[in-house]
Short mmCIF file of C-alpha atoms and ligand atoms in Angstrom, two decimals:
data_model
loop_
_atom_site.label_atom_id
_atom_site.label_comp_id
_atom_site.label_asym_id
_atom_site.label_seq_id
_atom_site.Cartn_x
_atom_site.Cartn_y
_atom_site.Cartn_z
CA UNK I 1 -15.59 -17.53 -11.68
CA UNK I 2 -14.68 -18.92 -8.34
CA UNK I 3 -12.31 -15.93 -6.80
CA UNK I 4 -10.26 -16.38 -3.57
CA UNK I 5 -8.68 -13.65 -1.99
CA UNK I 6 -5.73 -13.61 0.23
CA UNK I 7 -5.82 -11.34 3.04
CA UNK I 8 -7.60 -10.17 5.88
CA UNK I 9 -6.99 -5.91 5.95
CA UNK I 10 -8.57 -2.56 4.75
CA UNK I 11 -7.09 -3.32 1.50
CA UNK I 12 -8.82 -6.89 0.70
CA UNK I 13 -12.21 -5.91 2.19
CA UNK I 14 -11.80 -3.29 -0.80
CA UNK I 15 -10.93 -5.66 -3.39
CA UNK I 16 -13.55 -7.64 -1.89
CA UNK I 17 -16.18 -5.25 -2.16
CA UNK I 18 -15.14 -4.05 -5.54
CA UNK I 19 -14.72 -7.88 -6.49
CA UNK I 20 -18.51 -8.98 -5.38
CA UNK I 21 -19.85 -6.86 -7.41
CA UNK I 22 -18.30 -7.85 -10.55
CA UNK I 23 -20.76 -10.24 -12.68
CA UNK I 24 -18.05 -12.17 -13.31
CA UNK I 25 -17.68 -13.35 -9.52
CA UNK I 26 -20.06 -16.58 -9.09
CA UNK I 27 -18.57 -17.09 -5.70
CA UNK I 28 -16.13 -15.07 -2.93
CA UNK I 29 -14.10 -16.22 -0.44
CA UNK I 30 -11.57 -14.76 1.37
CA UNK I 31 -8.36 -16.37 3.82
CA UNK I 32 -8.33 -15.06 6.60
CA UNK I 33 -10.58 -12.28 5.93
CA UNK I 34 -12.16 -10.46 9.02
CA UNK I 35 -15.87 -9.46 10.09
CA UNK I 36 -16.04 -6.77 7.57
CA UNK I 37 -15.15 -9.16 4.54
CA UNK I 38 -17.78 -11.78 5.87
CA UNK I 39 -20.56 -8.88 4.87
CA UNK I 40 -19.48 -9.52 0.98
CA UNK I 41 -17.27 -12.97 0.88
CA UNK I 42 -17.45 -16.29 2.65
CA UNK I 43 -13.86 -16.14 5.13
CA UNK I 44 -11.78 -19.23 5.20
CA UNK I 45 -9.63 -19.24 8.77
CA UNK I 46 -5.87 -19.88 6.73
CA UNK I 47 -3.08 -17.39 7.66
CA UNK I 48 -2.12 -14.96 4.93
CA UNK I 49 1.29 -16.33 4.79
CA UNK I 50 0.31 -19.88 4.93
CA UNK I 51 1.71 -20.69 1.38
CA UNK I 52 1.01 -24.31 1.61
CA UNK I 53 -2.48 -24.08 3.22
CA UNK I 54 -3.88 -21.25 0.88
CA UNK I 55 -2.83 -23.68 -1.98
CA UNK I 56 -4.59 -26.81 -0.51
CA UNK I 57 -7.50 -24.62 0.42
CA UNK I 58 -7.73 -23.37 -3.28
CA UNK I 59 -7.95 -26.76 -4.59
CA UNK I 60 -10.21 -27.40 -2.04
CA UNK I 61 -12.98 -24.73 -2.85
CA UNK I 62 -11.86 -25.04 -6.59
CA UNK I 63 -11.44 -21.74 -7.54
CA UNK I 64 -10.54 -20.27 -10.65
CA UNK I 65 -8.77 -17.07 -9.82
CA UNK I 66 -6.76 -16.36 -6.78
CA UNK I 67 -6.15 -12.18 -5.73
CA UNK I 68 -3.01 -12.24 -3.46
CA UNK I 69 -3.32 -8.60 -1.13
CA UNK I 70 0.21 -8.42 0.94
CA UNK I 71 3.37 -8.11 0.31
CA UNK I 72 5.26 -10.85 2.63
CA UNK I 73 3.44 -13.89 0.80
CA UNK I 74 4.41 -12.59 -2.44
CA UNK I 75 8.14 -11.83 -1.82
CA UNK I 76 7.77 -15.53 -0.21
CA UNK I 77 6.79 -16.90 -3.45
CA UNK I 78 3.25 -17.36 -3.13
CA UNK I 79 2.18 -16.73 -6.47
CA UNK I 80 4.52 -19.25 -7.75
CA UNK I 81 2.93 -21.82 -5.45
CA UNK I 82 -0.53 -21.52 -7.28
CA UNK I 83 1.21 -20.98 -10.56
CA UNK I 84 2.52 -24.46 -9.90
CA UNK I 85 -0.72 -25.93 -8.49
CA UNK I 86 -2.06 -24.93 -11.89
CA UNK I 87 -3.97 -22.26 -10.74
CA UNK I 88 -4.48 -18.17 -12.42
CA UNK I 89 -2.89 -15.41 -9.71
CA UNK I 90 -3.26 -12.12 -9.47
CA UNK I 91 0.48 -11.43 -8.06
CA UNK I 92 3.98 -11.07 -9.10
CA UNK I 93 6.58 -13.98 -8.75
CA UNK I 94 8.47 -14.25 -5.83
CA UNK I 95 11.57 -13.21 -8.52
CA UNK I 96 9.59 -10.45 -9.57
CA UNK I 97 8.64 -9.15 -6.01
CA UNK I 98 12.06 -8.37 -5.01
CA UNK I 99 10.97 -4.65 -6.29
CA UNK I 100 9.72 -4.46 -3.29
CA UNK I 101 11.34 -7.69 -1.20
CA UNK I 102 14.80 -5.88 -1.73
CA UNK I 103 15.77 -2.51 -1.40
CA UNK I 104 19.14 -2.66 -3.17
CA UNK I 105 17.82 -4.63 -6.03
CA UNK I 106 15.92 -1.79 -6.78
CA UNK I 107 18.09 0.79 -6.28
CA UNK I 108 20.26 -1.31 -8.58
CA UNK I 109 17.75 -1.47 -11.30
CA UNK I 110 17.49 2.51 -10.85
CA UNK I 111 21.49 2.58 -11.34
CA UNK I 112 21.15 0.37 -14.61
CA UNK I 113 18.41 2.06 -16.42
CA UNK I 114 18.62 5.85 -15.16
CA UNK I 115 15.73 5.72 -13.29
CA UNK I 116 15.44 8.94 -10.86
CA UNK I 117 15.85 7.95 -7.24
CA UNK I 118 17.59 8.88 -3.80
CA UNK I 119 21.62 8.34 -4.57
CA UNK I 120 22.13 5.31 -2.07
CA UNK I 121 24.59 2.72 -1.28
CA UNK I 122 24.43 -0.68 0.07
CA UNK I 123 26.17 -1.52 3.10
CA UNK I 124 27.01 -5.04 5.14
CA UNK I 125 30.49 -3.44 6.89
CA UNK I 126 29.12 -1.34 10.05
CA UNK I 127 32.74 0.78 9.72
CA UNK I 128 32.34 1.53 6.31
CA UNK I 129 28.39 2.58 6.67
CA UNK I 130 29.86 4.56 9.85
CA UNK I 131 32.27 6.26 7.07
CA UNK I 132 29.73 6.79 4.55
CA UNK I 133 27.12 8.38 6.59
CA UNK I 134 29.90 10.61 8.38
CA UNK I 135 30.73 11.46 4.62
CA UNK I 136 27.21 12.28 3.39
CA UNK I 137 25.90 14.29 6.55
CA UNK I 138 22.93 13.99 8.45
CA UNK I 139 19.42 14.40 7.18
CA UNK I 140 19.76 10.59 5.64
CA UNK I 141 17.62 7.85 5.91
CA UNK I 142 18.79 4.26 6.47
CA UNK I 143 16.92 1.18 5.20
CA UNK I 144 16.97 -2.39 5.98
CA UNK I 145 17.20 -3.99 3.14
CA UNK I 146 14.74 -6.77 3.27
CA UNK I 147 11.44 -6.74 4.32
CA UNK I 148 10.85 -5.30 7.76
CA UNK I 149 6.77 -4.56 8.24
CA UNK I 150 6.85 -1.40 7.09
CA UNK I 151 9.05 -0.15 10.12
CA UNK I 152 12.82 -0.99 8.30
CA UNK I 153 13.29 3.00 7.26
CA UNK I 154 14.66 5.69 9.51
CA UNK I 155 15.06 8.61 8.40
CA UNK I 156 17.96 10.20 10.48
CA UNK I 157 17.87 13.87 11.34
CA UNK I 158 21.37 13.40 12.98
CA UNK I 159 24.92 11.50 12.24
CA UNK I 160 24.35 9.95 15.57
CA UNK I 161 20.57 8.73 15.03
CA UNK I 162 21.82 7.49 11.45
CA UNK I 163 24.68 5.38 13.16
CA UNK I 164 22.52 3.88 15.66
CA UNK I 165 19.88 2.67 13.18
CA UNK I 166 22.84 0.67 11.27
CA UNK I 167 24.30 -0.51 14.12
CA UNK I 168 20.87 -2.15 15.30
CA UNK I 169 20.11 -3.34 11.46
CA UNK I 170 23.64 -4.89 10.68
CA UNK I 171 23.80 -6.49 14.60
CA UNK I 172 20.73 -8.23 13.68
CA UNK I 173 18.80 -7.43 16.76
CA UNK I 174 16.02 -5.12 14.69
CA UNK I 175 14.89 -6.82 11.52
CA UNK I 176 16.98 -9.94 11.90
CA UNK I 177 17.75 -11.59 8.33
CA UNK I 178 16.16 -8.35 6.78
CA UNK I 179 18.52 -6.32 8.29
CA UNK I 180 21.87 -7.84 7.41
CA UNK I 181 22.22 -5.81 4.61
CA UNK I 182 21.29 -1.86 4.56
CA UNK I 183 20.71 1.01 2.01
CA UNK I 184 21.88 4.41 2.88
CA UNK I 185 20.43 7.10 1.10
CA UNK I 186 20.13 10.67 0.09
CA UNK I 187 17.14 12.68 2.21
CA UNK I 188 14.91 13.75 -0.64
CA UNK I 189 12.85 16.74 -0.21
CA UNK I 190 9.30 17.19 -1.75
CA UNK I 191 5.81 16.13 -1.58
CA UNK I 192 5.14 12.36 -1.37
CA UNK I 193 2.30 10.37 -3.61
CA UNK I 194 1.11 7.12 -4.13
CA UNK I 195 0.78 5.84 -7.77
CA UNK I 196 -0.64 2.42 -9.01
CA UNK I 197 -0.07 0.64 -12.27
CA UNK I 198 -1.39 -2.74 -13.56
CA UNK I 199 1.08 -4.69 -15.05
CA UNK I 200 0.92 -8.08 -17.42
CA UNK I 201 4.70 -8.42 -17.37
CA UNK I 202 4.39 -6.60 -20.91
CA UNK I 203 2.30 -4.03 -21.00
CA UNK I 204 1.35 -1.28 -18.42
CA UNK I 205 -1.94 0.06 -17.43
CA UNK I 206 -2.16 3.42 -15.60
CA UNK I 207 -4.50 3.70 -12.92
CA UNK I 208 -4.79 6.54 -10.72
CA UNK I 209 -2.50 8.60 -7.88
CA UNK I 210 -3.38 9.08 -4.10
CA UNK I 211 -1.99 10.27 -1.38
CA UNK I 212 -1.07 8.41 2.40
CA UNK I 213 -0.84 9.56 5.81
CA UNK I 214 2.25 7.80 7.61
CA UNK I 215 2.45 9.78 11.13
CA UNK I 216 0.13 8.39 13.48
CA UNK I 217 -0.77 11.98 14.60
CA UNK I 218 -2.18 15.18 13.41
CA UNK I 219 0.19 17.78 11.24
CA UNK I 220 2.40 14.38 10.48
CA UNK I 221 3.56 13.99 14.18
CA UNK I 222 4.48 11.04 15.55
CA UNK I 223 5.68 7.59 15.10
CA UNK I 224 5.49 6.48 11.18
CA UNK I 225 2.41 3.93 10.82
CA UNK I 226 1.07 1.68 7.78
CA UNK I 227 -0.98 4.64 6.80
CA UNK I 228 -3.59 6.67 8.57
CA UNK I 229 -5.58 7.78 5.72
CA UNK I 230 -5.52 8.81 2.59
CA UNK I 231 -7.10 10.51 -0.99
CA UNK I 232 -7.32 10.34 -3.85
CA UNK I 233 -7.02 12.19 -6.62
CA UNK I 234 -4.04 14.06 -5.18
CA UNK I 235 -3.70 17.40 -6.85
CA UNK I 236 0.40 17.45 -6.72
CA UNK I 237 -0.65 14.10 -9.02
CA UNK I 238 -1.86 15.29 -11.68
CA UNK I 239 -2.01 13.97 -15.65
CA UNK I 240 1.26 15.56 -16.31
CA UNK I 241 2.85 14.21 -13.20
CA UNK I 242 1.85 10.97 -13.63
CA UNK I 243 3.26 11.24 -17.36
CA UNK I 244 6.03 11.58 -16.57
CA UNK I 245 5.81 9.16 -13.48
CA UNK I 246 5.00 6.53 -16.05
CA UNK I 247 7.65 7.25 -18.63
CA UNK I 248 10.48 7.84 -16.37
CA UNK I 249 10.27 5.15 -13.61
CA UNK I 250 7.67 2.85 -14.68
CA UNK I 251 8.06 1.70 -18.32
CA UNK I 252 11.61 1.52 -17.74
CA UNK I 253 11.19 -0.45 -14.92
CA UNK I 254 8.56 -3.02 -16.29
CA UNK I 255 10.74 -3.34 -19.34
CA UNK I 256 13.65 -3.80 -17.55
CA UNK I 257 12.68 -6.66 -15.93
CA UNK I 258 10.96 -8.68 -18.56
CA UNK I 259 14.49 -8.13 -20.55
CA UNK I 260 16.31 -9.92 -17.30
CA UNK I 261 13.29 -12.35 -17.57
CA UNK I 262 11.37 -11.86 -14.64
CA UNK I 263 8.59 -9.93 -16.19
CA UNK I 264 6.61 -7.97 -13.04
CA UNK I 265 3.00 -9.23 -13.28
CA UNK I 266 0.46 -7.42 -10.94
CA UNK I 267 -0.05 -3.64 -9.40
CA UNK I 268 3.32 -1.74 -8.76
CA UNK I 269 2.59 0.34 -6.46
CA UNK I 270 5.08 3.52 -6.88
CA UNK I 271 6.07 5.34 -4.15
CA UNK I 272 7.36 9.15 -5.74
CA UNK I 273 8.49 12.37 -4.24
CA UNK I 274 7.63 15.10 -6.16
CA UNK I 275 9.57 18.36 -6.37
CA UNK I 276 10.14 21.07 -8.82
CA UNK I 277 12.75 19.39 -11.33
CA UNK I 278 9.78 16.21 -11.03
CA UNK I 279 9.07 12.69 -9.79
CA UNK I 280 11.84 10.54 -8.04
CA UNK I 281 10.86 7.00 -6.89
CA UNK I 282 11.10 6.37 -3.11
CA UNK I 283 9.95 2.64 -3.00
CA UNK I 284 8.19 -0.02 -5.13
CA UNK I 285 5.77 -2.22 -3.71
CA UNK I 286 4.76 -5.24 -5.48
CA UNK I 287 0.90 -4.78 -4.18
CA UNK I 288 -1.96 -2.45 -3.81
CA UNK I 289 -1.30 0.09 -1.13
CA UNK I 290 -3.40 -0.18 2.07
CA UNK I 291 -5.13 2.52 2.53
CA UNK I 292 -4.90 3.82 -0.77
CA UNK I 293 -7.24 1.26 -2.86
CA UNK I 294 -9.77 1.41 -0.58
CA UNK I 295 -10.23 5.27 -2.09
CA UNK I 296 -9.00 3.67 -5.12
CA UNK I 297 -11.66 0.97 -5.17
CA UNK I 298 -14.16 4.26 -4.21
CA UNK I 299 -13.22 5.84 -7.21
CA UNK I 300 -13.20 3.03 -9.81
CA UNK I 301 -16.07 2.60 -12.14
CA UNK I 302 -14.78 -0.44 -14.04
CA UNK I 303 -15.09 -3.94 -13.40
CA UNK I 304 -11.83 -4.66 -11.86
CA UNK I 305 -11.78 -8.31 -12.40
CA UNK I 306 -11.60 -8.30 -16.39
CA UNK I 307 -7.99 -5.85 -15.20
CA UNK I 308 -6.95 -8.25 -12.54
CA UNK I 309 -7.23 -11.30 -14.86
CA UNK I 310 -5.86 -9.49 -18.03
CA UNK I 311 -2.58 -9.02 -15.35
CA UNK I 312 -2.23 -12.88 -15.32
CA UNK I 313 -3.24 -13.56 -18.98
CA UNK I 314 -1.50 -10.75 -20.94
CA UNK I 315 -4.14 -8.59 -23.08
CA UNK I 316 -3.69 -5.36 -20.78
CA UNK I 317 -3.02 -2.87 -23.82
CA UNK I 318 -6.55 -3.60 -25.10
CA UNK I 319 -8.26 -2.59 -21.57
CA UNK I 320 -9.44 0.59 -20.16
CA UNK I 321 -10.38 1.49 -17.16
CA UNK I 322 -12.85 4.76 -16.08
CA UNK I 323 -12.41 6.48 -12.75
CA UNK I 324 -14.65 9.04 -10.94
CA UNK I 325 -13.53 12.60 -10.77
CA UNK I 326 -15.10 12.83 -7.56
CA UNK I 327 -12.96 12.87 -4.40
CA UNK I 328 -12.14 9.69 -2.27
CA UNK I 329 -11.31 9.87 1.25
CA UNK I 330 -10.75 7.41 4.00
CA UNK I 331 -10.35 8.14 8.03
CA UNK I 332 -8.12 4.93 9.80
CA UNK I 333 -9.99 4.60 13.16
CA UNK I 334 -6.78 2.61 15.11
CA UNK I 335 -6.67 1.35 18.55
CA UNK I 336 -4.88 3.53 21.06
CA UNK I 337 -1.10 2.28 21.10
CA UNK I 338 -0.49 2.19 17.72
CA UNK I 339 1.85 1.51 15.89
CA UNK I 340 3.39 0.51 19.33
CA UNK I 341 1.83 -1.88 21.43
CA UNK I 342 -1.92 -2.36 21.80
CA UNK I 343 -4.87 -4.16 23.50
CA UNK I 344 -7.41 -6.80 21.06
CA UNK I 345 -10.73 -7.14 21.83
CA UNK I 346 -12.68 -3.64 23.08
CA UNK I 347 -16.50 -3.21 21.48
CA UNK I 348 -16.79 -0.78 18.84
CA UNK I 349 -20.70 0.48 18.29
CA UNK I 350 -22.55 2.37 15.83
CA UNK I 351 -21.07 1.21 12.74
CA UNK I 352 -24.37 0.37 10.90
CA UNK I 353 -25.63 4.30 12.03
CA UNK I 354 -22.30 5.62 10.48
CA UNK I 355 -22.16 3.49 6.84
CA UNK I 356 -25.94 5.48 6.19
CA UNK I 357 -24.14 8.97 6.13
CA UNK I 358 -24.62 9.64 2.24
CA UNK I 359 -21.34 8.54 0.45
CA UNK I 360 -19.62 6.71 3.25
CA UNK I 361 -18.70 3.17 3.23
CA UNK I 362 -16.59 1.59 6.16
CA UNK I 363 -13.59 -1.20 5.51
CA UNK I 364 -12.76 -3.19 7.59
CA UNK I 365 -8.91 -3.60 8.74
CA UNK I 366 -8.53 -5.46 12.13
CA UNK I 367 -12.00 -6.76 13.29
CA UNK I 368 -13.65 -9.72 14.90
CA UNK I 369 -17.20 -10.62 15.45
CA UNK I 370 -18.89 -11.76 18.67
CA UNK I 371 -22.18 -12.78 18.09
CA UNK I 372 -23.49 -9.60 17.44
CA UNK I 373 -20.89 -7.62 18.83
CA UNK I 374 -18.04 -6.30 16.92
CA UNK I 375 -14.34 -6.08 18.29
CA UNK I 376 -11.26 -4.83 17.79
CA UNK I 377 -8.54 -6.78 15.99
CA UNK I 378 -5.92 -5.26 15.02
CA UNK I 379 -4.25 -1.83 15.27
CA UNK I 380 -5.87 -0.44 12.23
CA UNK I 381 -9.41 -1.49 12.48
CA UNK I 382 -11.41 0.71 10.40
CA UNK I 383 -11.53 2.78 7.45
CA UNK I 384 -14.30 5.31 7.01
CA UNK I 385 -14.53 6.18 3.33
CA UNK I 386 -16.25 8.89 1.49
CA UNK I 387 -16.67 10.00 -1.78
CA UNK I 388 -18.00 13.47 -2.90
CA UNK I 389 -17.73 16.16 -5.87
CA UNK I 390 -15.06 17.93 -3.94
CA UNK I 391 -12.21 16.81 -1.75
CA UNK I 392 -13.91 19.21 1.04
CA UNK I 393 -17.02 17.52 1.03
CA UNK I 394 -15.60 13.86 1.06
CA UNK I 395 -13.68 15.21 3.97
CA UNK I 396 -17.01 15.94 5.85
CA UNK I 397 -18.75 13.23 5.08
CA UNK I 398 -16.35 10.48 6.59
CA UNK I 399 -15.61 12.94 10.15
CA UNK I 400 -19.89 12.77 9.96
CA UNK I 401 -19.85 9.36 10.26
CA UNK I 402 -16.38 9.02 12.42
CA UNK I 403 -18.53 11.16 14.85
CA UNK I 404 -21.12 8.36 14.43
CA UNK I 405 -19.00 5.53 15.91
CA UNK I 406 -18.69 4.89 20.01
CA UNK I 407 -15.58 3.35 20.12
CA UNK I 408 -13.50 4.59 23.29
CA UNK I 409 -10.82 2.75 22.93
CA UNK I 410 -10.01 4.01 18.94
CA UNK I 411 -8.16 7.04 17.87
CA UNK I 412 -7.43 8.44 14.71
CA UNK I 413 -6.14 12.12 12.36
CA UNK I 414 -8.70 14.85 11.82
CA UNK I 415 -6.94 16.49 8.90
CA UNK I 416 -6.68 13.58 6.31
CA UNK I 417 -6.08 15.43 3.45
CA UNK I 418 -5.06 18.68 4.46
CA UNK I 419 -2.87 19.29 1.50
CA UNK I 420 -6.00 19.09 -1.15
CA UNK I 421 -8.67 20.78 0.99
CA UNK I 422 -8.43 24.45 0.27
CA UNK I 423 -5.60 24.64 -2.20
CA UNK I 424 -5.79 26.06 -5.02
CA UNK I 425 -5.47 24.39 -8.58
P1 LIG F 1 9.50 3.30 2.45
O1 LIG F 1 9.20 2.16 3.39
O2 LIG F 1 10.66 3.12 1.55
O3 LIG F 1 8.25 3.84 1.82
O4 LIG F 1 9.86 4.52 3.42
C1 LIG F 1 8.95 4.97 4.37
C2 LIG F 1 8.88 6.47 4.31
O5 LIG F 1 10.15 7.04 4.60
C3 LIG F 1 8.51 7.01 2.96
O6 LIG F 1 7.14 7.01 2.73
C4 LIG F 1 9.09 8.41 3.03
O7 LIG F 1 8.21 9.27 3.73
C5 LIG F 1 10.32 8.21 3.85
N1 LIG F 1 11.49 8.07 2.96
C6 LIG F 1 11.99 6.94 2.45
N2 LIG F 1 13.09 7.19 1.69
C7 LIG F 1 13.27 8.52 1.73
C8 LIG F 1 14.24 9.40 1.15
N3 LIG F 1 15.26 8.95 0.41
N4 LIG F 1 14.11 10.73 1.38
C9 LIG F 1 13.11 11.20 2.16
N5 LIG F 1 12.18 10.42 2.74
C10 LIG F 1 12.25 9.09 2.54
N1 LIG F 2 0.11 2.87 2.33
C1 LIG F 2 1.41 2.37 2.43
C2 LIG F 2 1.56 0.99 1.98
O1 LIG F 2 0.63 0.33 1.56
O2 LIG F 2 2.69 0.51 2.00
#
């Protein structure tokens, strides 16, 4: 098969790496891709969200199988535009990517089918948010509704900070169009995880939990990021957890929505907080979670393009998939600014040196090649991953070859995974 993937982060040099080695994959390419990607797939300079142009190009190269990575071209409808063009996606519809395109129509699914979630409600009327969150109290986090690059949820520790973030959402000076409309919601207290299930529209296939990093600093200080690092398996995730997690939010969900005829086709990604009385969802995405597959990807001992395709084609009740019980971990290296402004373009050395540390393998997120240099592109820019036996280990492995990399201008959190290491089971 002739595979294209669409992307160019952490998360599609992992599906990229996992894909290559698939017998099934004759040929890779991926749009936009970065220097990372170009080690394992041939990169194709078309924007992400170029809906038109990732179409033509497909048609172009031929290929038999597209793998759509982020979010905004799916809740723009890019899987529809290959499903049109004739051509097999790995991706929900743009109908069925409003789980994670629209905050209230999830929260309205919830409502319908008793799913456990944060009790919300939706607001376009800045006085009667005002009254609501007066009425509620402060903690309470406010959401844009739409999609707002991962930055559209505050969660208020005061009345005041709650008001101002609706004020700037409903004026439309923060997230414009994805803004107009807001969810307010109940604070919920408890440990987060990350949770990822294939999904043919019909059938559901479990794969495994993980656990992300927001802050962009050390003991979760700091400004909320895409993700700093993360690990997986996450101990508060375990099988019964994620038992329940699939019985209570996600077969409901998946059923739910072939019944209103938008059947979800692709990874939900399920965002939970877990506390004692269980799991309550805080998010769907309608994609893998960057930087959670690339420990996902770590872990997997499948072929993942057999689960990928059965996704488009139906057939996922008769596949399996087998996971390490080893310990995936994965260090963001991120250029100094971020998640707030930031400079392109500074040399980062000693990546070869670092990817021989036993275990380790580095993904790409933001990078650029210059002849034989490599630069920074992006705010996240790499991912050192590790696996070993124990969580400990994997931990030590990926700071060894951190340590390894001369890159002045990068930053990034020494205690990834400081929940796992040390506790006990
Ligand atoms: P989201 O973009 O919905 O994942 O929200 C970003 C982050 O905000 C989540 O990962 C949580 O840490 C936090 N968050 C969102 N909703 C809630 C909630 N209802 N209660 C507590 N924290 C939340
Ligand atoms: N790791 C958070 C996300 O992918 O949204």
């Amino acid at each position: 098969m002739r595979i294209l993937v669409v992307g160019g982060g952490g998360r599609e040099h992992a599906l990229c790496w996992a894909i290559s080695a698939s017998p099934l994959c004759t040929k890779l390419y991926c749009a936009p891709g970065n220097a990372g990607i170009a080690q394992v797939a041939e990169c194709v300079a078309v924007g992400a969200e170029d809906i038109a142009g990732q179409v033509a190009l497909a048609q172009r190269l031929k290929i038999d199988f597209v793998v759509i990575g982020p979010d905004a071209p799916l809740v723009a409808g890019m899987a529809d535009g290959f499903t049109a063009a004739g051509i097999k996606v790995f991706g929900p519809s743009k109908a069925a990517a409003q789980l994670e395109g629209s905050k209230s129509f999830t929260k309205e699914l919830c409502r319908r089918h008793n799913i456990p979630t944060a009790a919300y409600e939706r607001f376009t009327d800045l006085d009667k948010a005002i009254a609501y969150i007066k009425a509620w109290g402060a903690p309470i986090v406010v959401k844009a509704d739409g999609l707002a690059a991962g930055k559209g949820v505050i969660v208020a520790e005061t009345v005041d900070q709650a008001i101002e973030a609706v004020r700037d959402m409903l004026s439309g000076n923060r997230f414009g169009a994805a803004g107009a409309s807001v969810v307010i919601e109940e604070f919920m207290q408890g440990e987060e995880a990350s949770f990822f299930a294939l999904c043919d529209g019909e059938h559901v296939l479990p794969m495994v939990g993980a656990q992300d990093h927001k802050r962009a600093f050390d003991g979760d200080k700091g400004p909320n990021t895409g993700g700093m690092g993360a690990y997986s398996p996450a101990p508060v995730f375990d099988a019964a957890m994620q038992k329940r997690t699939m019985d209570e939010i996600v077969l409901p969900t998946v059923r739910a929505m072939a019944k209103d005829g938008t059947p979800f086709k692709g990874v939900l990604y399920v965002g939970v907080m877990i506390d004692a009385k269980g799991p309550r969802l805080v998010e769907f995405n309608c994609r893998f979670g960057d930087p959670e597959t690339q420990v996902l990807m770590m872990r997997l001992k499948s072929d993942l393009v057999p689960a990928l395709i059965a996704c488009a084609d139906g057939g996922l009740d008769h596949l399996d998939l087998r996971w390490s019980d080893e310990a995936a971990l994965t260090v963001i290296l991120a250029t100094r600014g971020y998640p707030d402004a930031y400079k392109n373009g500074s040399e980062i050395r000693g990546v070869a040196e670092a990817a021989k540390v036993e275990g380790v393998e580095i993904f790409h997120a933001g990078t650029k090649a210059d002849g034989s240099r490599l630069l920074a592109n992006g705010g996240r820019v790499l991912n050192v991953s590790a696996m070993a036996p124990t969580v400990e280990e994997a931990r030590e492995r990926a700071y060894r070859a951190v340590d390894l990399i001369d890159w002045p201008e990068g930053f990034c959190r020494r205690d990834i995974a400081w929940r796992a290491v040390g506790r006990k089971p």
